[in-house]
Amino acid sequence: DTVAALAEVFGGDSKLKDRITTASTKLQKSLLGAVSQLHPKHVFEVPEEQSKTCAAFLRRFLERGKIFSTNYDLLLYWTLLRNGVEHVDGCGRELEDEDAPSHERKWSELRWGKRRETQNVFYLHGALPFFDTGVDIVKEEYDTHQYLLEKITTRMSKGEYPVFVTAGDGNQKLAHIRHNRYLTYCYDTLCSITGSLVTFGFGFGEYDEPTLRAIRRAATPHGRRTGNANEPPSLLSVYIGVFSESDVAHIRKIHHRFGCKVHIYDAATV
């Protein structure tokens, strides 16, 4: 839509504008179709036992650490909420009319930024509930009338789209991230993690260079940045879950690029 508008402002060929609009419409319908066909309709389509098991796995990381996800779907969000796992995704409400009497005050929709100082759940590539309004990053939420996915689909049908990193190669992905303040904050937080990182279901493929770059930056000794050579590195090790021998071979091939100790574990044991 933005490209079509620019073409019109600069007097572009009308056929080109029509092609851009048609392509945009097809892309929108494809995204809507993919969400509708591939995503569970609501949280209770996920078996309770699976949900509880996932919650138990995730809870230990939130007790003293952080969770970073590169998935767009609602599964992490659903798991945390359904099982009462305490977490902070950085979103909160803001008082819209401070001067109004207490019983008449109105609160905003969920906006990202209000609680980012204590945030411990980060969606590195965006996610279905997060929308960029141009002014704020807002999060769609449950109510008593519609499933969350239905509300997201309604927004999308109106031309509003979730914060997604859909670019191709690593450089394009990083450029997309840097042009969105929510994604930039998540990425910069990953760049400054300490201790150890555990990865699960992440393959470090050819399009995952930004994530690898962030890990390598986190592993760079603070002293190299501050001038104090006695300061220890912030990230000491990474534990990478693998599912096959080819996964093992791939990680061993690139292990030197992490900048810290690399350990491999069998993801099936999780």
Tab-separated table of C-alpha atoms in Angstrom:
chain	number	residue	atom	x	y	z
A	1	ASP	CA	0.000	0.000	0.000
A	2	THR	CA	2.855	2.383	0.828
A	3	VAL	CA	4.616	1.644	-2.462
A	4	ALA	CA	1.390	2.217	-4.403
A	5	ALA	CA	0.871	5.542	-2.606
A	6	LEU	CA	4.425	6.643	-3.416
A	7	ALA	CA	3.959	5.679	-7.061
A	8	GLU	CA	0.862	7.867	-7.191
A	9	VAL	CA	2.587	10.816	-5.477
A	10	PHE	CA	5.464	10.708	-7.915
A	11	GLY	CA	3.235	10.310	-10.945
A	12	GLY	CA	3.966	6.663	-11.652
A	13	ASP	CA	2.383	4.756	-14.500
A	14	SER	CA	-1.223	3.797	-13.696
A	15	LYS	CA	-0.654	0.199	-14.857
A	16	LEU	CA	2.287	-0.091	-12.446
A	17	LYS	CA	0.143	1.165	-9.566
A	18	ASP	CA	-2.549	-1.382	-10.463
A	19	ARG	CA	0.030	-4.178	-10.481
A	20	ILE	CA	1.370	-3.076	-7.098
A	21	THR	CA	-2.147	-2.969	-5.625
A	22	THR	CA	-2.977	-6.395	-7.065
A	23	ALA	CA	0.234	-7.886	-5.693
A	24	SER	CA	-0.457	-6.341	-2.279
A	25	THR	CA	-3.967	-7.784	-2.225
A	26	LYS	CA	-2.701	-11.253	-3.159
A	27	LEU	CA	-0.073	-11.074	-0.428
A	28	GLN	CA	-2.683	-10.052	2.142
A	29	LYS	CA	-5.022	-12.887	1.144
A	30	SER	CA	-2.146	-15.384	1.201
A	31	LEU	CA	-1.178	-14.342	4.714
A	32	LEU	CA	-4.771	-14.544	5.907
A	33	GLY	CA	-5.172	-17.954	4.278
A	34	ALA	CA	-1.973	-19.289	5.834
A	35	VAL	CA	-3.005	-18.149	9.303
A	36	SER	CA	-6.491	-19.637	8.946
A	37	GLN	CA	-5.324	-22.998	7.571
A	38	LEU	CA	-2.219	-23.689	9.619
A	39	HIS	CA	-2.920	-22.203	13.035
A	40	PRO	CA	-5.104	-23.804	15.744
A	41	LYS	CA	-8.357	-21.869	16.063
A	42	HIS	CA	-8.130	-21.412	19.818
A	43	VAL	CA	-5.987	-22.252	22.812
A	44	PHE	CA	-7.978	-25.338	23.839
A	45	GLU	CA	-7.194	-27.132	20.580
A	46	VAL	CA	-3.778	-27.714	22.141
A	47	PRO	CA	-4.043	-30.793	24.400
A	48	GLU	CA	-3.820	-29.872	28.086
A	49	GLU	CA	-1.010	-32.331	28.806
A	50	GLN	CA	1.137	-30.849	26.037
A	51	SER	CA	0.400	-27.336	27.238
A	52	LYS	CA	1.374	-28.160	30.824
A	53	THR	CA	4.558	-29.926	29.729
A	54	CYS	CA	5.608	-26.937	27.633
A	55	ALA	CA	4.834	-24.594	30.517
A	56	ALA	CA	6.987	-26.622	32.898
A	57	PHE	CA	9.859	-26.472	30.399
A	58	LEU	CA	9.500	-22.706	29.904
A	59	ARG	CA	8.934	-21.760	33.542
A	60	ARG	CA	12.474	-22.627	34.598
A	61	PHE	CA	13.911	-20.158	32.080
A	62	LEU	CA	11.689	-17.318	33.253
A	63	GLU	CA	12.583	-17.727	36.917
A	64	ARG	CA	15.905	-15.949	36.421
A	65	GLY	CA	16.286	-15.507	32.690
A	66	LYS	CA	14.590	-14.576	29.441
A	67	ILE	CA	12.862	-16.286	26.527
A	68	PHE	CA	13.468	-15.268	22.920
A	69	SER	CA	11.209	-16.672	20.212
A	70	THR	CA	11.580	-16.487	16.438
A	71	ASN	CA	8.110	-17.976	15.861
A	72	TYR	CA	5.164	-15.835	14.734
A	73	ASP	CA	2.387	-18.017	16.116
A	74	LEU	CA	0.339	-17.790	19.317
A	75	LEU	CA	1.577	-21.044	20.865
A	76	LEU	CA	4.095	-19.497	23.270
A	77	TYR	CA	1.624	-16.774	24.279
A	78	TRP	CA	-1.141	-19.334	24.792
A	79	THR	CA	1.063	-21.666	26.835
A	80	LEU	CA	2.191	-18.938	29.221
A	81	LEU	CA	-1.311	-17.536	29.775
A	82	ARG	CA	-3.187	-20.837	29.991
A	83	ASN	CA	-0.837	-22.176	32.656
A	84	GLY	CA	-0.476	-18.999	34.671
A	85	VAL	CA	3.253	-18.652	34.000
A	86	GLU	CA	4.365	-15.246	35.246
A	87	HIS	CA	6.013	-13.291	32.458
A	88	VAL	CA	6.355	-9.776	31.059
A	89	ASP	CA	6.169	-9.091	27.326
A	90	GLY	CA	6.644	-5.357	27.809
A	91	CYS	CA	2.997	-4.400	27.234
A	92	GLY	CA	0.732	-2.441	29.551
A	93	ARG	CA	-2.091	0.082	29.638
A	94	GLU	CA	-1.733	3.839	29.851
A	95	LEU	CA	-4.182	6.260	31.424
A	96	GLU	CA	-5.826	8.231	28.624
A	97	ASP	CA	-7.378	11.045	30.705
A	98	GLU	CA	-5.432	11.735	33.903
A	99	ASP	CA	-7.621	14.675	34.921
A	100	ALA	CA	-10.887	12.722	34.850
A	101	PRO	CA	-12.487	11.499	38.105
A	102	SER	CA	-11.248	8.053	39.116
A	103	HIS	CA	-14.541	6.340	38.249
A	104	GLU	CA	-14.554	7.880	34.736
A	105	ARG	CA	-10.945	7.292	33.741
A	106	LYS	CA	-10.248	5.438	30.523
A	107	TRP	CA	-7.303	3.177	29.871
A	108	SER	CA	-5.614	2.525	26.552
A	109	GLU	CA	-5.334	-0.764	24.716
A	110	LEU	CA	-2.241	-2.803	25.522
A	111	ARG	CA	0.798	-0.874	24.321
A	112	TRP	CA	4.356	-2.061	24.236
A	113	GLY	CA	6.979	-0.032	26.090
A	114	LYS	CA	5.352	0.659	29.438
A	115	ARG	CA	6.910	-2.435	31.058
A	116	ARG	CA	9.910	-3.052	28.858
A	117	GLU	CA	12.387	-2.533	31.719
A	118	THR	CA	11.201	-5.823	33.265
A	119	GLN	CA	10.426	-7.591	29.977
A	120	ASN	CA	11.505	-11.242	29.873
A	121	VAL	CA	9.661	-12.574	26.789
A	122	PHE	CA	10.828	-11.319	23.394
A	123	TYR	CA	9.513	-12.062	19.899
A	124	LEU	CA	12.595	-11.464	17.761
A	125	HIS	CA	10.742	-11.635	14.440
A	126	GLY	CA	7.428	-10.251	15.677
A	127	ALA	CA	4.274	-12.270	16.326
A	128	LEU	CA	0.596	-12.455	15.443
A	129	PRO	CA	-0.748	-10.408	18.410
A	130	PHE	CA	1.553	-7.401	17.827
A	131	PHE	CA	0.510	-4.606	15.477
A	132	ASP	CA	2.371	-1.431	14.506
A	133	THR	CA	-0.116	1.455	14.358
A	134	GLY	CA	2.520	3.891	13.149
A	135	VAL	CA	2.558	5.548	16.571
A	136	ASP	CA	2.515	2.602	18.978
A	137	ILE	CA	3.124	-1.118	19.032
A	138	VAL	CA	-0.130	-2.571	20.357
A	139	LYS	CA	-1.030	-6.103	21.390
A	140	GLU	CA	-4.349	-7.702	20.550
A	141	GLU	CA	-5.930	-9.370	23.557
A	142	TYR	CA	-8.647	-11.798	24.574
A	143	ASP	CA	-12.160	-10.728	25.404
A	144	THR	CA	-15.346	-12.616	26.197
A	145	HIS	CA	-16.768	-12.284	22.680
A	146	GLN	CA	-14.099	-13.528	20.249
A	147	TYR	CA	-11.158	-15.898	20.121
A	148	LEU	CA	-7.848	-14.087	19.904
A	149	LEU	CA	-7.125	-15.475	16.446
A	150	GLU	CA	-10.506	-14.230	15.202
A	151	LYS	CA	-9.708	-10.706	16.418
A	152	ILE	CA	-6.307	-10.827	14.724
A	153	THR	CA	-7.885	-12.041	11.481
A	154	THR	CA	-10.443	-9.207	11.660
A	155	ARG	CA	-7.643	-6.660	11.978
A	156	MET	CA	-5.826	-8.210	9.021
A	157	SER	CA	-8.960	-8.178	6.873
A	158	LYS	CA	-9.100	-4.401	7.461
A	159	GLY	CA	-5.578	-3.960	6.142
A	160	GLU	CA	-3.737	-4.012	9.483
A	161	TYR	CA	-0.880	-6.501	9.660
A	162	PRO	CA	1.111	-8.014	12.512
A	163	VAL	CA	4.706	-7.080	13.144
A	164	PHE	CA	6.476	-9.739	11.074
A	165	VAL	CA	10.013	-10.115	9.776
A	166	THR	CA	9.356	-11.638	6.370
A	167	ALA	CA	12.476	-10.445	4.538
A	168	GLY	CA	14.711	-12.931	2.724
A	169	ASP	CA	18.408	-13.123	3.549
A	170	GLY	CA	20.126	-12.165	6.781
A	171	ASN	CA	20.952	-8.586	5.808
A	172	GLN	CA	17.374	-7.926	4.700
A	173	LYS	CA	16.067	-9.403	7.953
A	174	LEU	CA	18.361	-7.192	10.024
A	175	ALA	CA	17.335	-4.115	8.020
A	176	HIS	CA	13.673	-4.951	8.693
A	177	ILE	CA	14.406	-5.370	12.408
A	178	ARG	CA	16.233	-2.041	12.610
A	179	HIS	CA	13.266	-0.193	11.104
A	180	ASN	CA	10.917	-1.222	13.934
A	181	ARG	CA	11.548	-0.056	17.496
A	182	TYR	CA	9.991	-3.129	19.125
A	183	LEU	CA	12.069	-5.537	17.038
A	184	THR	CA	15.195	-3.424	17.564
A	185	TYR	CA	14.724	-3.515	21.329
A	186	CYS	CA	14.288	-7.301	21.306
A	187	TYR	CA	17.342	-7.764	19.112
A	188	ASP	CA	19.524	-5.438	21.199
A	189	THR	CA	18.460	-7.301	24.340
A	190	LEU	CA	19.590	-10.579	22.761
A	191	CYS	CA	22.916	-8.914	21.964
A	192	SER	CA	23.477	-8.256	25.670
A	193	ILE	CA	22.461	-11.549	27.313
A	194	THR	CA	24.676	-13.073	29.982
A	195	GLY	CA	25.460	-16.553	31.285
A	196	SER	CA	24.281	-19.331	28.988
A	197	LEU	CA	21.827	-19.580	26.110
A	198	VAL	CA	19.757	-22.704	25.422
A	199	THR	CA	18.231	-23.058	21.966
A	200	PHE	CA	15.444	-25.428	20.983
A	201	GLY	CA	14.005	-25.917	17.510
A	202	PHE	CA	16.355	-23.376	15.944
A	203	GLY	CA	18.606	-24.593	13.160
A	204	PHE	CA	20.991	-21.664	12.548
A	205	GLY	CA	20.388	-21.898	8.811
A	206	GLU	CA	21.591	-19.628	6.043
A	207	TYR	CA	18.877	-17.022	6.748
A	208	ASP	CA	19.556	-16.886	10.499
A	209	GLU	CA	22.689	-14.751	10.312
A	210	PRO	CA	21.205	-11.873	12.398
A	211	THR	CA	20.596	-14.222	15.348
A	212	LEU	CA	24.068	-15.727	15.083
A	213	ARG	CA	25.527	-12.227	14.862
A	214	ALA	CA	23.654	-11.215	18.040
A	215	ILE	CA	24.970	-14.256	19.913
A	216	ARG	CA	28.513	-13.521	18.787
A	217	ARG	CA	28.144	-9.924	19.947
A	218	ALA	CA	26.827	-11.076	23.343
A	219	ALA	CA	29.866	-13.339	23.666
A	220	THR	CA	32.277	-10.475	22.973
A	221	PRO	CA	33.985	-9.496	26.254
A	222	HIS	CA	32.595	-6.294	27.728
A	223	GLY	CA	36.188	-5.172	28.164
A	224	ARG	CA	36.615	-5.040	24.422
A	225	ARG	CA	33.744	-2.551	24.323
A	226	THR	CA	34.583	-0.577	27.481
A	227	GLY	CA	38.372	-0.669	27.331
A	228	ASN	CA	38.628	-2.726	30.540
A	229	ALA	CA	40.364	-5.960	29.563
A	230	ASN	CA	39.651	-7.522	32.977
A	231	GLU	CA	35.893	-7.677	32.485
A	232	PRO	CA	34.544	-11.185	31.687
A	233	PRO	CA	32.521	-12.016	28.582
A	234	SER	CA	28.783	-11.626	29.018
A	235	LEU	CA	27.710	-14.825	27.210
A	236	LEU	CA	29.816	-17.829	28.221
A	237	SER	CA	28.164	-20.736	26.431
A	238	VAL	CA	25.345	-21.843	24.165
A	239	TYR	CA	23.521	-25.194	24.294
A	240	ILE	CA	22.027	-26.115	20.927
A	241	GLY	CA	19.270	-28.715	20.532
A	242	VAL	CA	19.627	-30.999	17.497
A	243	PHE	CA	17.256	-33.553	15.977
A	244	SER	CA	19.495	-35.422	13.527
A	245	GLU	CA	23.073	-36.255	12.610
A	246	SER	CA	22.923	-33.666	9.834
A	247	ASP	CA	22.030	-31.051	12.478
A	248	VAL	CA	25.065	-32.112	14.495
A	249	ALA	CA	27.318	-31.866	11.457
A	250	HIS	CA	25.996	-28.390	10.638
A	251	ILE	CA	26.564	-27.015	14.138
A	252	ARG	CA	30.059	-28.501	14.288
A	253	LYS	CA	30.800	-26.827	10.979
A	254	ILE	CA	29.848	-23.366	12.261
A	255	HIS	CA	30.655	-23.709	15.976
A	256	HIS	CA	33.636	-21.319	15.716
A	257	ARG	CA	31.290	-18.489	14.704
A	258	PHE	CA	29.498	-18.286	18.050
A	259	GLY	CA	32.401	-16.754	19.941
A	260	CYS	CA	31.745	-18.847	23.062
A	261	LYS	CA	31.618	-22.480	24.159
A	262	VAL	CA	29.153	-24.550	22.128
A	263	HIS	CA	27.448	-27.649	23.529
A	264	ILE	CA	25.126	-29.912	21.537
A	265	TYR	CA	22.255	-31.850	23.089
A	266	ASP	CA	19.583	-34.214	21.772
A	267	ALA	CA	16.428	-32.099	21.436
A	268	ALA	CA	14.255	-35.223	21.604
A	269	THR	CA	15.175	-35.624	25.295
A	270	VAL	CA	13.477	-32.336	26.167
